[in-house]
Tab-separated table of C-alpha atoms in Angstrom:
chain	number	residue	atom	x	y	z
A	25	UNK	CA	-26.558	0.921	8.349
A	26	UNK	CA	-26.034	-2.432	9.671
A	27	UNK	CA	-23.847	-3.940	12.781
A	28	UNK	CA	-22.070	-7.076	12.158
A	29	UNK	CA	-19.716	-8.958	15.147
A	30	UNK	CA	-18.075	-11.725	14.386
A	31	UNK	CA	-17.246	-12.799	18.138
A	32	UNK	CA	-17.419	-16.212	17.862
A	33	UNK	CA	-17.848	-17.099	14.266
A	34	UNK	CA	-15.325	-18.599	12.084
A	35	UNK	CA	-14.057	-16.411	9.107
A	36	UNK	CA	-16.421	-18.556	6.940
A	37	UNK	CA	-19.302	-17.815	8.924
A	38	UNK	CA	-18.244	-13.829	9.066
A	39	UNK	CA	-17.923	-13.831	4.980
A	40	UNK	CA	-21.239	-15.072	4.446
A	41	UNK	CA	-22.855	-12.997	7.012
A	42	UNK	CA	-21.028	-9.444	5.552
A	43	UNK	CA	-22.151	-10.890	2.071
A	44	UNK	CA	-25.844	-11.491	2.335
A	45	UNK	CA	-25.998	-7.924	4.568
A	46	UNK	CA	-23.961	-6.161	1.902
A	47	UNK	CA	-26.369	-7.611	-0.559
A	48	UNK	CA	-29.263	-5.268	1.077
A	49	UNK	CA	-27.611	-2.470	2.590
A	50	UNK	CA	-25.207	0.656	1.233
A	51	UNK	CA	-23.587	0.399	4.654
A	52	UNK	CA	-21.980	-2.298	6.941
A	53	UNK	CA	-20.159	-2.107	10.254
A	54	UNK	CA	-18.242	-4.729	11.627
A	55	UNK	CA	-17.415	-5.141	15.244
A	56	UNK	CA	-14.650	-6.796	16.918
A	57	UNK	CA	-13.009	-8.177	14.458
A	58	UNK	CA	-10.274	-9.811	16.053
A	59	UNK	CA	-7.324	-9.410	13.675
A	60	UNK	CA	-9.413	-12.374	11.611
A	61	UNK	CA	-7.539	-13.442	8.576
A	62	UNK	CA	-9.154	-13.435	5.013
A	63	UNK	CA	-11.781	-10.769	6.292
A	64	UNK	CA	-13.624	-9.739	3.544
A	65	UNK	CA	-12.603	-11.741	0.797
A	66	UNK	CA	-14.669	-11.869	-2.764
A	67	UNK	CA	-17.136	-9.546	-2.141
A	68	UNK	CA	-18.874	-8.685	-4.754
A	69	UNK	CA	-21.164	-5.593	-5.348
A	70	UNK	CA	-21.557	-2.315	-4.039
A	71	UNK	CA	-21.610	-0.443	-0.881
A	72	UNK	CA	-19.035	0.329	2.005
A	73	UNK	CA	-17.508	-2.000	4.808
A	74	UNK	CA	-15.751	-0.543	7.462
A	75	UNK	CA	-14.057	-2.299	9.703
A	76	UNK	CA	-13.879	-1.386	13.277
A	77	UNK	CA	-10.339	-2.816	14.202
A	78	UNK	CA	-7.489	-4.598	12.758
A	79	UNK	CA	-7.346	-7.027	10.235
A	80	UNK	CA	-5.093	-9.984	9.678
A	81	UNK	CA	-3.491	-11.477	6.562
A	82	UNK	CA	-5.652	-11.606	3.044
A	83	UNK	CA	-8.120	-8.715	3.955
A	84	UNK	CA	-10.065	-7.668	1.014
A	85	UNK	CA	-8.931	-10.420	-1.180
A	86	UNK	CA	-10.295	-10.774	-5.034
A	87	UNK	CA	-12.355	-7.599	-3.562
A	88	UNK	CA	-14.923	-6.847	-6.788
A	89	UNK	CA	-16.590	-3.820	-6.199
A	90	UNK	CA	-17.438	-2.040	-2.686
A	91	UNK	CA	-15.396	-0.455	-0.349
A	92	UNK	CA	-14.004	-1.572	2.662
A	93	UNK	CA	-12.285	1.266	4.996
A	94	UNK	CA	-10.457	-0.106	7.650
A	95	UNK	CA	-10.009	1.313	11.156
A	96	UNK	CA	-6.260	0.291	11.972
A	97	UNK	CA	-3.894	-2.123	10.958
A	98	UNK	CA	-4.274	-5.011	8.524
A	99	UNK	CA	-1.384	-7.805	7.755
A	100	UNK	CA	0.421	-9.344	5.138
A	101	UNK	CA	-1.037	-9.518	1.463
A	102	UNK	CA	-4.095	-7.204	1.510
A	103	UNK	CA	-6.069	-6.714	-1.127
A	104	UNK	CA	-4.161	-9.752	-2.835
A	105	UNK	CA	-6.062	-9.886	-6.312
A	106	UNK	CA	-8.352	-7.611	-6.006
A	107	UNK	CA	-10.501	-6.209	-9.742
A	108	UNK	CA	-12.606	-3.220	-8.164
A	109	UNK	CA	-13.603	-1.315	-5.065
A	110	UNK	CA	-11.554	0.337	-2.555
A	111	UNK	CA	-9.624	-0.895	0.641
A	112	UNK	CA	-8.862	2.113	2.912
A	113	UNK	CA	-6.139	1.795	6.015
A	114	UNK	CA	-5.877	4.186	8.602
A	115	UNK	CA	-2.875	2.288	9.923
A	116	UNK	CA	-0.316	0.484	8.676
A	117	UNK	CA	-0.393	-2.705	7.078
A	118	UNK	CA	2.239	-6.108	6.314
A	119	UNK	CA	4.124	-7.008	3.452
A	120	UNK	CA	2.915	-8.076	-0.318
A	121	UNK	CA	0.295	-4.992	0.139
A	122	UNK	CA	-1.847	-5.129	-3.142
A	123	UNK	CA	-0.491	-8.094	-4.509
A	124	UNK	CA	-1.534	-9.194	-8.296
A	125	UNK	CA	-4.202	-6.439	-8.194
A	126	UNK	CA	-5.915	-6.346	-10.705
A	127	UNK	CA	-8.059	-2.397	-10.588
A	128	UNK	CA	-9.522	-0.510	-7.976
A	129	UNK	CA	-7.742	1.555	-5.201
A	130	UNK	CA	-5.530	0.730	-1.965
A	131	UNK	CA	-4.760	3.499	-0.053
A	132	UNK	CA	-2.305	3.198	3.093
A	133	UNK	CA	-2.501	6.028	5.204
A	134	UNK	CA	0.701	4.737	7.790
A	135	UNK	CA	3.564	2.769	6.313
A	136	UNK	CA	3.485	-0.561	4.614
A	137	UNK	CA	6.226	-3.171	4.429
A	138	UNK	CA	8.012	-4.928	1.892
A	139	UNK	CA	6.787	-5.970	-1.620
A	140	UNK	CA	3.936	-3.028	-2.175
A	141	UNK	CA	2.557	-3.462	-5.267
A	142	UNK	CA	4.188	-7.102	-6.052
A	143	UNK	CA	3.422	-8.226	-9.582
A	144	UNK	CA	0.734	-5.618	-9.630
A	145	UNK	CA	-1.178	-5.475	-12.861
A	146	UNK	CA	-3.798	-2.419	-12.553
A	147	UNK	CA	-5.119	0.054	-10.317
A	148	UNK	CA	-3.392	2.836	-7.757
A	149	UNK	CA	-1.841	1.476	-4.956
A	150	UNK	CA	-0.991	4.807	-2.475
A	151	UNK	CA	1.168	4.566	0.994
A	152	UNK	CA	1.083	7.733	2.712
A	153	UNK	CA	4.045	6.534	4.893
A	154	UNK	CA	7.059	4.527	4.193
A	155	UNK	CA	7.598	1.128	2.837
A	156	UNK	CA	10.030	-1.207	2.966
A	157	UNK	CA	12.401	-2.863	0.316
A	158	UNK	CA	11.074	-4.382	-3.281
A	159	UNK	CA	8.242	-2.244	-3.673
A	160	UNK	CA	6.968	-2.661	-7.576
A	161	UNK	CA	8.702	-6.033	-7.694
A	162	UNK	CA	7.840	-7.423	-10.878
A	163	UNK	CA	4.849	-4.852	-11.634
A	164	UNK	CA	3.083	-5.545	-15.270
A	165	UNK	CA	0.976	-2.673	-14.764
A	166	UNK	CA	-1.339	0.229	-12.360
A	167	UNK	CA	0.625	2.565	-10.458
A	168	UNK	CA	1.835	2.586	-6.963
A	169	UNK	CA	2.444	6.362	-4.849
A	170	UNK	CA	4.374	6.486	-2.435
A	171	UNK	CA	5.071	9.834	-0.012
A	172	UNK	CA	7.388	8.597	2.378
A	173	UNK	CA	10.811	6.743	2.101
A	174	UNK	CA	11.609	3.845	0.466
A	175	UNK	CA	13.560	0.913	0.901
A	176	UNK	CA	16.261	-0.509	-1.360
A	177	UNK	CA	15.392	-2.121	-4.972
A	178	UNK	CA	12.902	-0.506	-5.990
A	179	UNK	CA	10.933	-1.417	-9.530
A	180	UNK	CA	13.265	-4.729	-9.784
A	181	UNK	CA	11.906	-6.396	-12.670
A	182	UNK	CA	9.182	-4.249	-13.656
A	183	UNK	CA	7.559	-5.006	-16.782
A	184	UNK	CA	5.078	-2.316	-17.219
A	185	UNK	CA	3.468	0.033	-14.723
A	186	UNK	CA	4.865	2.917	-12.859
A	187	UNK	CA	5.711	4.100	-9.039
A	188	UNK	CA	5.403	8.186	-7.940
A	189	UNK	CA	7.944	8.742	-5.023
A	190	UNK	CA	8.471	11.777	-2.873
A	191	UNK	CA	12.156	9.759	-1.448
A	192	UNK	CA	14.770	12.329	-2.424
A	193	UNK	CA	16.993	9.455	-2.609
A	194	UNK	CA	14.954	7.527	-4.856
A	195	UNK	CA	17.971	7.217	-7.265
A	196	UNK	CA	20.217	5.350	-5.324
A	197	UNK	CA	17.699	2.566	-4.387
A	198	UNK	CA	16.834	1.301	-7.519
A	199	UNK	CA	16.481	-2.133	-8.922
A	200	UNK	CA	18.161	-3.577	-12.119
A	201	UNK	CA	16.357	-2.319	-15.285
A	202	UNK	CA	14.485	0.183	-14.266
A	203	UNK	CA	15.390	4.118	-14.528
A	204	UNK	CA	13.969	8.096	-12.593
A	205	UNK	CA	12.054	10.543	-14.845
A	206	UNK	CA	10.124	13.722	-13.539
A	207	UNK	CA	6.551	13.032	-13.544
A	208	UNK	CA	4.615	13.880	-16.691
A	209	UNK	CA	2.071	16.515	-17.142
A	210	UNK	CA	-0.710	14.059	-17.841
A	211	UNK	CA	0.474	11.797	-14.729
A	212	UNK	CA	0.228	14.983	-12.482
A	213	UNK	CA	-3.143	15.428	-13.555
A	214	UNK	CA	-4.128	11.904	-12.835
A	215	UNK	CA	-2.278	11.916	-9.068
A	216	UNK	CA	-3.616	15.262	-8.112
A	217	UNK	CA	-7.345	13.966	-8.564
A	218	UNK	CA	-6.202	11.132	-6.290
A	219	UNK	CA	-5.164	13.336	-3.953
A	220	UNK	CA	-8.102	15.744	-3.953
A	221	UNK	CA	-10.611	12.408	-3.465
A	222	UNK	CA	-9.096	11.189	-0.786
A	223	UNK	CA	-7.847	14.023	1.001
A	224	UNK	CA	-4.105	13.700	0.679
A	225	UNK	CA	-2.242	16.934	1.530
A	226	UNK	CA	1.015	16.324	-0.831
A	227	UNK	CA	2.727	18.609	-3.523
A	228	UNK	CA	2.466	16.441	-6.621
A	229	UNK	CA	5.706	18.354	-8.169
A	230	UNK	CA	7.853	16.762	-5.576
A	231	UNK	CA	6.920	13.503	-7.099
A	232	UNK	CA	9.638	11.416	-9.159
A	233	UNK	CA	8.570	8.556	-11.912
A	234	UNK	CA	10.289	5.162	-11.551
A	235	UNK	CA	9.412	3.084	-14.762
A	236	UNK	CA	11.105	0.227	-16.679
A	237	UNK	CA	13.962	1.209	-18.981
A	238	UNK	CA	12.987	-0.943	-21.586
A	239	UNK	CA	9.265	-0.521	-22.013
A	240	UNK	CA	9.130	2.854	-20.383
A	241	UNK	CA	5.817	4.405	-20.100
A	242	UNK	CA	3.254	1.582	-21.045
A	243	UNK	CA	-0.114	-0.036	-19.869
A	244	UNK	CA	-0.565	-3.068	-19.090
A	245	UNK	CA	-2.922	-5.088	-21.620
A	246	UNK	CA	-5.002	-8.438	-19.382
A	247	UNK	CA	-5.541	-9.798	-22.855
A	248	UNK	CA	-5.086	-8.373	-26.359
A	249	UNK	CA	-5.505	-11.421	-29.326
A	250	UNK	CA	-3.269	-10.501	-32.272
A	251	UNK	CA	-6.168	-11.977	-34.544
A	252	UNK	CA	-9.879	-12.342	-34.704
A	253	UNK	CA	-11.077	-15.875	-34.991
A	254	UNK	CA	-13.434	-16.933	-38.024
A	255	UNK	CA	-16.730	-18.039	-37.149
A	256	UNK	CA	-17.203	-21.811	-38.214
A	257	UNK	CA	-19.381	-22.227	-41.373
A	258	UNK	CA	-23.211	-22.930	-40.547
């Protein structure tokens, strides 16, 4: 296990440090880290970050791979296109949480703002708390959880993708095109094991489906060709 404190070094500085010492070690601490923007970003790999402190704006960007658990708060627009690995708040964080993500998990433990899970493409985004209004906007994909309440237009434009909410009132918040089902058997499956990895103490019956009325229950596809090309002649 290895310390890292990025008093006094510019956020370049503290990315290339964290990536050559999660290059050679499972585990990496990182002191003080000042609410530092863009903390984290494209790391590649294996192994787990925590943070010791809050974050600012961008944390865990294009994450590929390890996991970075967070001790507090982070800001707007974490783990903004982001393929694999985990991000883990114990707090709270901004608006645009998991934006354009891609795979991998995000899991809130406190409340998040507006925009969770904006054009999301992949992977489980999961807010503990509350969040605020938009959440799904323009989803093509993954699946956002959320146990708390929820603000107004929800799912707006959703292409593809799905959101689990415990809001009772989940009905009369909804965006334009998109429709409540009860959660499916095969879905319940899926959440529960979420739940049981990280510890989330949550009925998963009391869970309601929000998915697009057109496309209803549908992954997203990154890239699908409708034909196969013909090698050239030799």
């Amino acid at each position: 296990m290895e310390h890292l404190d990025i008093t006094g070094k510019s956020i370049v500085e503290a990315n290339r440090a964290l990536r050559n010492l999660i290059s050679d070690h499972d585990q990496v601490i990182i002191d003080n880290p000042h609410s530092s923007h863009n903390l984290g970003t494209a790391l590649k790999g294996y192994g787990k970050v925590t943070i010791n402190g809050s974050t600012g704006y961008f944390t865990g960007g294009f994450l590929a791979g390890p996991t970075l658990d967070i001790l507090g708060n982070t800001g707007w627009y974490t783990g903004d296109n982001m393929s694999a690995g985990e991000i883990i708040i114990s707090k709270n964080t901004g608006s645009n949480c998991g934006p354009s993500m891609m795979g991998g998990t995000i899991l809130v433990r406190g409340n998040s703002g507006s925009r969770v899970g904006f054009a999301m493409k992949g992977g489980n985004l999961i807010v503990c708390g509350d969040v605020g209004r938009w959440a799904g906007y323009m989803t093509m994909g993954g699946r956002i959880i959320v146990l708390g309440k929820m603000g107004p237009v929800i799912g707006e434009s959703m292409y593809r993708g799905i959101i689990h909410t415990a809001d009772p009132d989940v009905e009369e918040k909804l965006g334009n095109n998109v429709s409540v089902v009860p959660i499916a058997d095969d879905e319940k499956k899926e959440v529960s094991a979420l739940f049981e990895k990280y510890q989330i103490d949550h009925p998963v019956d009391s869970l309601k489906s929000v998915i697009p009325l057109k496309t209803g229950r549908k992954k997203y596809t990154i890239f699908n060709p409708t034909h196969k090309v013909r090698p050239k002649n030799v």
